[in-house]
């Protein structure tokens, strides 16, 4: 877990602090599958700007996730460049003006980065845009072995036969 101690930071209104931080990213569980950040620690730029009304926190980094493709279960790689921004009012009187990532003067960079990565994910993580997936009939990878089954035809033949038998 990477945190940043805000207590040591003495910024006056209008001042800005910029620092390079290595942020540890956690593996994600999505739909029962595990997605690993590679590398698990990424370089990030943390910017803290003090205004008269509050503080703006910004974090820039890029995450790369490795995990199974939603359709074919082969390896998929997902790159997400992210620019995050959070604001905390000096005298927050509602949750809107408070960032959940600052607790006891510590900014939780890992939790912030993890939530942002999750929010940035597409509905389906695919090995490639046009992944053909697995055959619903035999389970083979349709990318490696494109094929179809002529089951539908034999199915209708059986249905016709069954119908005939019922009539007799
Ligand atoms: Zn795939
Ligand atoms: Zn098949």
PDB file of C-alpha atoms and ligand atoms in Angstrom:
ATOM      1  CA  UNK A   1       0.000   0.000   0.000  1.00  0.00           C
ATOM      2  CA  UNK A   2       1.358   3.388  -0.975  1.00  0.00           C
ATOM      3  CA  UNK A   3       0.309   6.368   1.108  1.00  0.00           C
ATOM      4  CA  UNK A   4       1.473   9.945   1.227  1.00  0.00           C
ATOM      5  CA  UNK A   5       1.757  11.728   4.548  1.00  0.00           C
ATOM      6  CA  UNK A   6       0.130  15.134   4.251  1.00  0.00           C
ATOM      7  CA  UNK A   7       1.176  16.203   7.732  1.00  0.00           C
ATOM      8  CA  UNK A   8       4.707  16.969   6.631  1.00  0.00           C
ATOM      9  CA  UNK A   9       3.416  19.109   3.784  1.00  0.00           C
ATOM     10  CA  UNK A  10       3.101  22.780   4.651  1.00  0.00           C
ATOM     11  CA  UNK A  11       1.464  24.434   1.676  1.00  0.00           C
ATOM     12  CA  UNK A  12       0.096  27.930   1.749  1.00  0.00           C
ATOM     13  CA  UNK A  13      -2.788  29.049  -0.404  1.00  0.00           C
ATOM     14  CA  UNK A  14      -1.710  29.242  -4.044  1.00  0.00           C
ATOM     15  CA  UNK A  15       1.248  26.934  -3.554  1.00  0.00           C
ATOM     16  CA  UNK A  16       1.728  23.664  -5.402  1.00  0.00           C
ATOM     17  CA  UNK A  17       3.668  20.513  -4.575  1.00  0.00           C
ATOM     18  CA  UNK A  18       4.696  18.087  -7.325  1.00  0.00           C
ATOM     19  CA  UNK A  19       6.398  14.772  -6.644  1.00  0.00           C
ATOM     20  CA  UNK A  20       7.181  11.527  -8.434  1.00  0.00           C
ATOM     21  CA  UNK A  21       5.795   8.563  -6.502  1.00  0.00           C
ATOM     22  CA  UNK A  22       5.934   4.834  -7.097  1.00  0.00           C
ATOM     23  CA  UNK A  23       2.408   3.553  -6.480  1.00  0.00           C
ATOM     24  CA  UNK A  24       1.699  -0.051  -5.606  1.00  0.00           C
ATOM     25  CA  UNK A  25      -1.319  -1.490  -7.459  1.00  0.00           C
ATOM     26  CA  UNK A  26      -3.359  -4.417  -6.171  1.00  0.00           C
ATOM     27  CA  UNK A  27      -4.570  -7.357  -8.292  1.00  0.00           C
ATOM     28  CA  UNK A  28      -8.268  -7.078  -9.173  1.00  0.00           C
ATOM     29  CA  UNK A  29     -11.004  -9.725  -8.979  1.00  0.00           C
ATOM     30  CA  UNK A  30     -13.582  -9.251 -11.715  1.00  0.00           C
ATOM     31  CA  UNK A  31     -16.332 -11.741 -12.458  1.00  0.00           C
ATOM     32  CA  UNK A  32     -14.383 -14.424 -10.601  1.00  0.00           C
ATOM     33  CA  UNK A  33     -11.242 -13.804 -12.700  1.00  0.00           C
ATOM     34  CA  UNK A  34      -7.992 -12.332 -11.479  1.00  0.00           C
ATOM     35  CA  UNK A  35      -6.335  -9.390 -13.244  1.00  0.00           C
ATOM     36  CA  UNK A  36      -2.719  -8.676 -12.324  1.00  0.00           C
ATOM     37  CA  UNK A  37      -1.157  -5.246 -12.712  1.00  0.00           C
ATOM     38  CA  UNK A  38       2.148  -5.587 -14.617  1.00  0.00           C
ATOM     39  CA  UNK A  39       4.301  -4.079 -13.247  1.00  0.00           C
ATOM     40  CA  UNK A  40       2.633  -4.041  -9.842  1.00  0.00           C
ATOM     41  CA  UNK A  41       4.350  -0.760  -8.945  1.00  0.00           C
ATOM     42  CA  UNK A  42       3.973   2.103 -11.404  1.00  0.00           C
ATOM     43  CA  UNK A  43       5.599   5.526 -11.566  1.00  0.00           C
ATOM     44  CA  UNK A  44       3.092   8.297 -10.916  1.00  0.00           C
ATOM     45  CA  UNK A  45       3.093  12.047 -10.636  1.00  0.00           C
ATOM     46  CA  UNK A  46       1.376  13.450  -7.558  1.00  0.00           C
ATOM     47  CA  UNK A  47       0.357  17.097  -7.622  1.00  0.00           C
ATOM     48  CA  UNK A  48      -1.141  18.842  -4.610  1.00  0.00           C
ATOM     49  CA  UNK A  49      -2.450  22.371  -5.044  1.00  0.00           C
ATOM     50  CA  UNK A  50      -3.638  24.461  -2.138  1.00  0.00           C
ATOM     51  CA  UNK A  51      -6.379  26.988  -2.776  1.00  0.00           C
ATOM     52  CA  UNK A  52      -8.009  29.276  -0.245  1.00  0.00           C
ATOM     53  CA  UNK A  53     -11.092  27.062  -0.110  1.00  0.00           C
ATOM     54  CA  UNK A  54      -9.417  23.647  -0.106  1.00  0.00           C
ATOM     55  CA  UNK A  55      -6.905  21.298  -1.648  1.00  0.00           C
ATOM     56  CA  UNK A  56      -6.787  19.675  -5.098  1.00  0.00           C
ATOM     57  CA  UNK A  57      -5.056  16.295  -5.403  1.00  0.00           C
ATOM     58  CA  UNK A  58      -4.028  15.009  -8.819  1.00  0.00           C
ATOM     59  CA  UNK A  59      -2.420  11.711  -9.762  1.00  0.00           C
ATOM     60  CA  UNK A  60      -1.173  10.747 -13.230  1.00  0.00           C
ATOM     61  CA  UNK A  61      -0.100   7.213 -14.057  1.00  0.00           C
ATOM     62  CA  UNK A  62      -0.649   4.338 -16.478  1.00  0.00           C
ATOM     63  CA  UNK A  63      -1.778   0.872 -15.403  1.00  0.00           C
ATOM     64  CA  UNK A  64      -1.385  -2.322 -17.422  1.00  0.00           C
ATOM     65  CA  UNK A  65      -3.544  -5.293 -16.458  1.00  0.00           C
ATOM     66  CA  UNK A  66      -2.919  -8.901 -17.478  1.00  0.00           C
ATOM     67  CA  UNK A  67      -5.761 -11.420 -17.242  1.00  0.00           C
ATOM     68  CA  UNK A  68      -8.112 -13.751 -19.114  1.00  0.00           C
ATOM     69  CA  UNK A  69     -10.099 -12.612 -22.147  1.00  0.00           C
ATOM     70  CA  UNK A  70     -13.827 -12.474 -21.404  1.00  0.00           C
ATOM     71  CA  UNK A  71     -14.679 -14.507 -24.529  1.00  0.00           C
ATOM     72  CA  UNK A  72     -11.848 -17.002 -25.138  1.00  0.00           C
ATOM     73  CA  UNK A  73     -10.067 -17.021 -21.721  1.00  0.00           C
ATOM     74  CA  UNK A  74      -6.755 -16.428 -23.534  1.00  0.00           C
ATOM     75  CA  UNK A  75      -4.356 -13.785 -22.285  1.00  0.00           C
ATOM     76  CA  UNK A  76      -5.586 -10.205 -22.508  1.00  0.00           C
ATOM     77  CA  UNK A  77      -3.631  -7.027 -21.793  1.00  0.00           C
ATOM     78  CA  UNK A  78      -5.362  -3.786 -20.961  1.00  0.00           C
ATOM     79  CA  UNK A  79      -3.600  -0.424 -20.840  1.00  0.00           C
ATOM     80  CA  UNK A  80      -5.213   2.441 -18.961  1.00  0.00           C
ATOM     81  CA  UNK A  81      -3.571   5.850 -18.865  1.00  0.00           C
ATOM     82  CA  UNK A  82      -5.245   7.709 -16.004  1.00  0.00           C
ATOM     83  CA  UNK A  83      -5.440  11.283 -14.784  1.00  0.00           C
ATOM     84  CA  UNK A  84      -7.178  11.476 -11.440  1.00  0.00           C
ATOM     85  CA  UNK A  85      -8.427  14.480  -9.554  1.00  0.00           C
ATOM     86  CA  UNK A  86      -9.872  14.794  -6.053  1.00  0.00           C
ATOM     87  CA  UNK A  87     -10.856  17.847  -4.073  1.00  0.00           C
ATOM     88  CA  UNK A  88     -11.136  18.367  -0.374  1.00  0.00           C
ATOM     89  CA  UNK A  89     -12.609  21.540   1.054  1.00  0.00           C
ATOM     90  CA  UNK A  90     -10.808  23.169   3.956  1.00  0.00           C
ATOM     91  CA  UNK A  91     -13.939  22.988   6.073  1.00  0.00           C
ATOM     92  CA  UNK A  92     -15.897  20.129   4.493  1.00  0.00           C
ATOM     93  CA  UNK A  93     -19.518  20.158   5.612  1.00  0.00           C
ATOM     94  CA  UNK A  94     -20.695  17.399   3.314  1.00  0.00           C
ATOM     95  CA  UNK A  95     -19.244  14.223   1.810  1.00  0.00           C
ATOM     96  CA  UNK A  96     -19.225  15.904  -1.590  1.00  0.00           C
ATOM     97  CA  UNK A  97     -16.445  18.201  -0.445  1.00  0.00           C
ATOM     98  CA  UNK A  98     -14.373  15.462   1.086  1.00  0.00           C
ATOM     99  CA  UNK A  99     -12.199  12.873  -0.594  1.00  0.00           C
ATOM    100  CA  UNK A 100     -12.509   9.340   0.815  1.00  0.00           C
ATOM    101  CA  UNK A 101      -8.797   8.782   0.162  1.00  0.00           C
ATOM    102  CA  UNK A 102      -7.571  11.164   2.863  1.00  0.00           C
ATOM    103  CA  UNK A 103      -7.718   9.559   6.304  1.00  0.00           C
ATOM    104  CA  UNK A 104      -5.803  10.925   9.307  1.00  0.00           C
ATOM    105  CA  UNK A 105      -3.751  13.255   7.100  1.00  0.00           C
ATOM    106  CA  UNK A 106      -2.679  10.346   4.908  1.00  0.00           C
ATOM    107  CA  UNK A 107      -3.515  10.200   1.212  1.00  0.00           C
ATOM    108  CA  UNK A 108      -4.099   6.565   0.231  1.00  0.00           C
ATOM    109  CA  UNK A 109      -2.619   6.480  -3.264  1.00  0.00           C
ATOM    110  CA  UNK A 110      -3.075   2.720  -3.752  1.00  0.00           C
ATOM    111  CA  UNK A 111      -6.804   2.742  -2.918  1.00  0.00           C
ATOM    112  CA  UNK A 112      -7.342   5.815  -5.078  1.00  0.00           C
ATOM    113  CA  UNK A 113      -5.477   4.261  -8.023  1.00  0.00           C
ATOM    114  CA  UNK A 114      -7.285   0.902  -7.644  1.00  0.00           C
ATOM    115  CA  UNK A 115     -10.752   2.495  -7.672  1.00  0.00           C
ATOM    116  CA  UNK A 116      -9.832   4.564 -10.717  1.00  0.00           C
ATOM    117  CA  UNK A 117      -8.528   1.506 -12.593  1.00  0.00           C
ATOM    118  CA  UNK A 118     -11.778  -0.386 -11.834  1.00  0.00           C
ATOM    119  CA  UNK A 119     -13.897   2.553 -13.040  1.00  0.00           C
ATOM    120  CA  UNK A 120     -11.877   2.822 -16.253  1.00  0.00           C
ATOM    121  CA  UNK A 121     -12.382  -0.816 -17.275  1.00  0.00           C
ATOM    122  CA  UNK A 122     -14.543  -1.676 -20.298  1.00  0.00           C
ATOM    123  CA  UNK A 123     -17.585  -3.955 -19.844  1.00  0.00           C
ATOM    124  CA  UNK A 124     -15.637  -6.823 -21.366  1.00  0.00           C
ATOM    125  CA  UNK A 125     -11.885  -7.278 -21.250  1.00  0.00           C
ATOM    126  CA  UNK A 126     -10.921  -8.851 -24.586  1.00  0.00           C
ATOM    127  CA  UNK A 127      -7.666 -10.213 -26.027  1.00  0.00           C
ATOM    128  CA  UNK A 128      -8.537  -8.264 -29.169  1.00  0.00           C
ATOM    129  CA  UNK A 129     -11.528  -6.285 -30.385  1.00  0.00           C
ATOM    130  CA  UNK A 130     -12.848  -9.029 -32.710  1.00  0.00           C
ATOM    131  CA  UNK A 131     -12.071 -12.061 -30.541  1.00  0.00           C
ATOM    132  CA  UNK A 132     -14.230 -14.929 -31.849  1.00  0.00           C
ATOM    133  CA  UNK A 133     -14.472 -16.599 -28.437  1.00  0.00           C
ATOM    134  CA  UNK A 134     -15.054 -20.261 -27.662  1.00  0.00           C
ATOM    135  CA  UNK A 135     -17.385 -22.512 -29.662  1.00  0.00           C
ATOM    136  CA  UNK A 136     -20.617 -22.857 -27.685  1.00  0.00           C
ATOM    137  CA  UNK A 137     -20.981 -26.444 -28.938  1.00  0.00           C
ATOM    138  CA  UNK A 138     -17.547 -28.023 -28.445  1.00  0.00           C
ATOM    139  CA  UNK A 139     -15.676 -25.381 -26.414  1.00  0.00           C
ATOM    140  CA  UNK A 140     -12.738 -25.071 -28.829  1.00  0.00           C
ATOM    141  CA  UNK A 141     -11.086 -21.705 -29.391  1.00  0.00           C
ATOM    142  CA  UNK A 142     -12.698 -20.229 -32.527  1.00  0.00           C
ATOM    143  CA  UNK A 143      -9.678 -17.913 -33.016  1.00  0.00           C
ATOM    144  CA  UNK A 144      -7.336 -20.886 -33.477  1.00  0.00           C
ATOM    145  CA  UNK A 145      -9.865 -23.187 -35.191  1.00  0.00           C
ATOM    146  CA  UNK A 146     -12.650 -21.324 -36.945  1.00  0.00           C
ATOM    147  CA  UNK A 147     -15.481 -23.813 -37.574  1.00  0.00           C
ATOM    148  CA  UNK A 148     -19.211 -24.358 -37.392  1.00  0.00           C
ATOM    149  CA  UNK A 149     -21.313 -27.398 -36.582  1.00  0.00           C
ATOM    150  CA  UNK A 150     -24.107 -28.646 -38.826  1.00  0.00           C
ATOM    151  CA  UNK A 151     -26.164 -29.645 -35.824  1.00  0.00           C
ATOM    152  CA  UNK A 152     -29.029 -27.366 -36.614  1.00  0.00           C
ATOM    153  CA  UNK A 153     -29.758 -29.286 -39.779  1.00  0.00           C
ATOM    154  CA  UNK A 154     -29.717 -32.701 -38.082  1.00  0.00           C
ATOM    155  CA  UNK A 155     -31.773 -31.238 -35.243  1.00  0.00           C
ATOM    156  CA  UNK A 156     -34.564 -30.241 -37.595  1.00  0.00           C
ATOM    157  CA  UNK A 157     -34.358 -33.646 -39.271  1.00  0.00           C
ATOM    158  CA  UNK A 158     -34.868 -35.320 -35.912  1.00  0.00           C
ATOM    159  CA  UNK A 159     -37.699 -32.963 -35.112  1.00  0.00           C
ATOM    160  CA  UNK A 160     -39.416 -33.835 -38.387  1.00  0.00           C
ATOM    161  CA  UNK A 161     -38.978 -37.527 -37.658  1.00  0.00           C
ATOM    162  CA  UNK A 162     -40.392 -37.164 -34.145  1.00  0.00           C
ATOM    163  CA  UNK A 163     -43.351 -35.294 -35.535  1.00  0.00           C
ATOM    164  CA  UNK A 164     -43.984 -38.020 -38.058  1.00  0.00           C
ATOM    165  CA  UNK A 165     -43.798 -40.680 -35.359  1.00  0.00           C
ATOM    166  CA  UNK A 166     -46.364 -38.833 -33.261  1.00  0.00           C
ATOM    167  CA  UNK A 167     -48.768 -38.756 -36.159  1.00  0.00           C
ATOM    168  CA  UNK A 168     -48.551 -42.526 -36.717  1.00  0.00           C
TER     169      UNK A 168
HETATM  170 ZN1  LIG B   1     -10.211 -13.608 -26.658  1.00  0.00          ZN
HETATM  171 ZN1  LIG B   2     -17.188 -26.313 -32.112  1.00  0.00          ZN
END
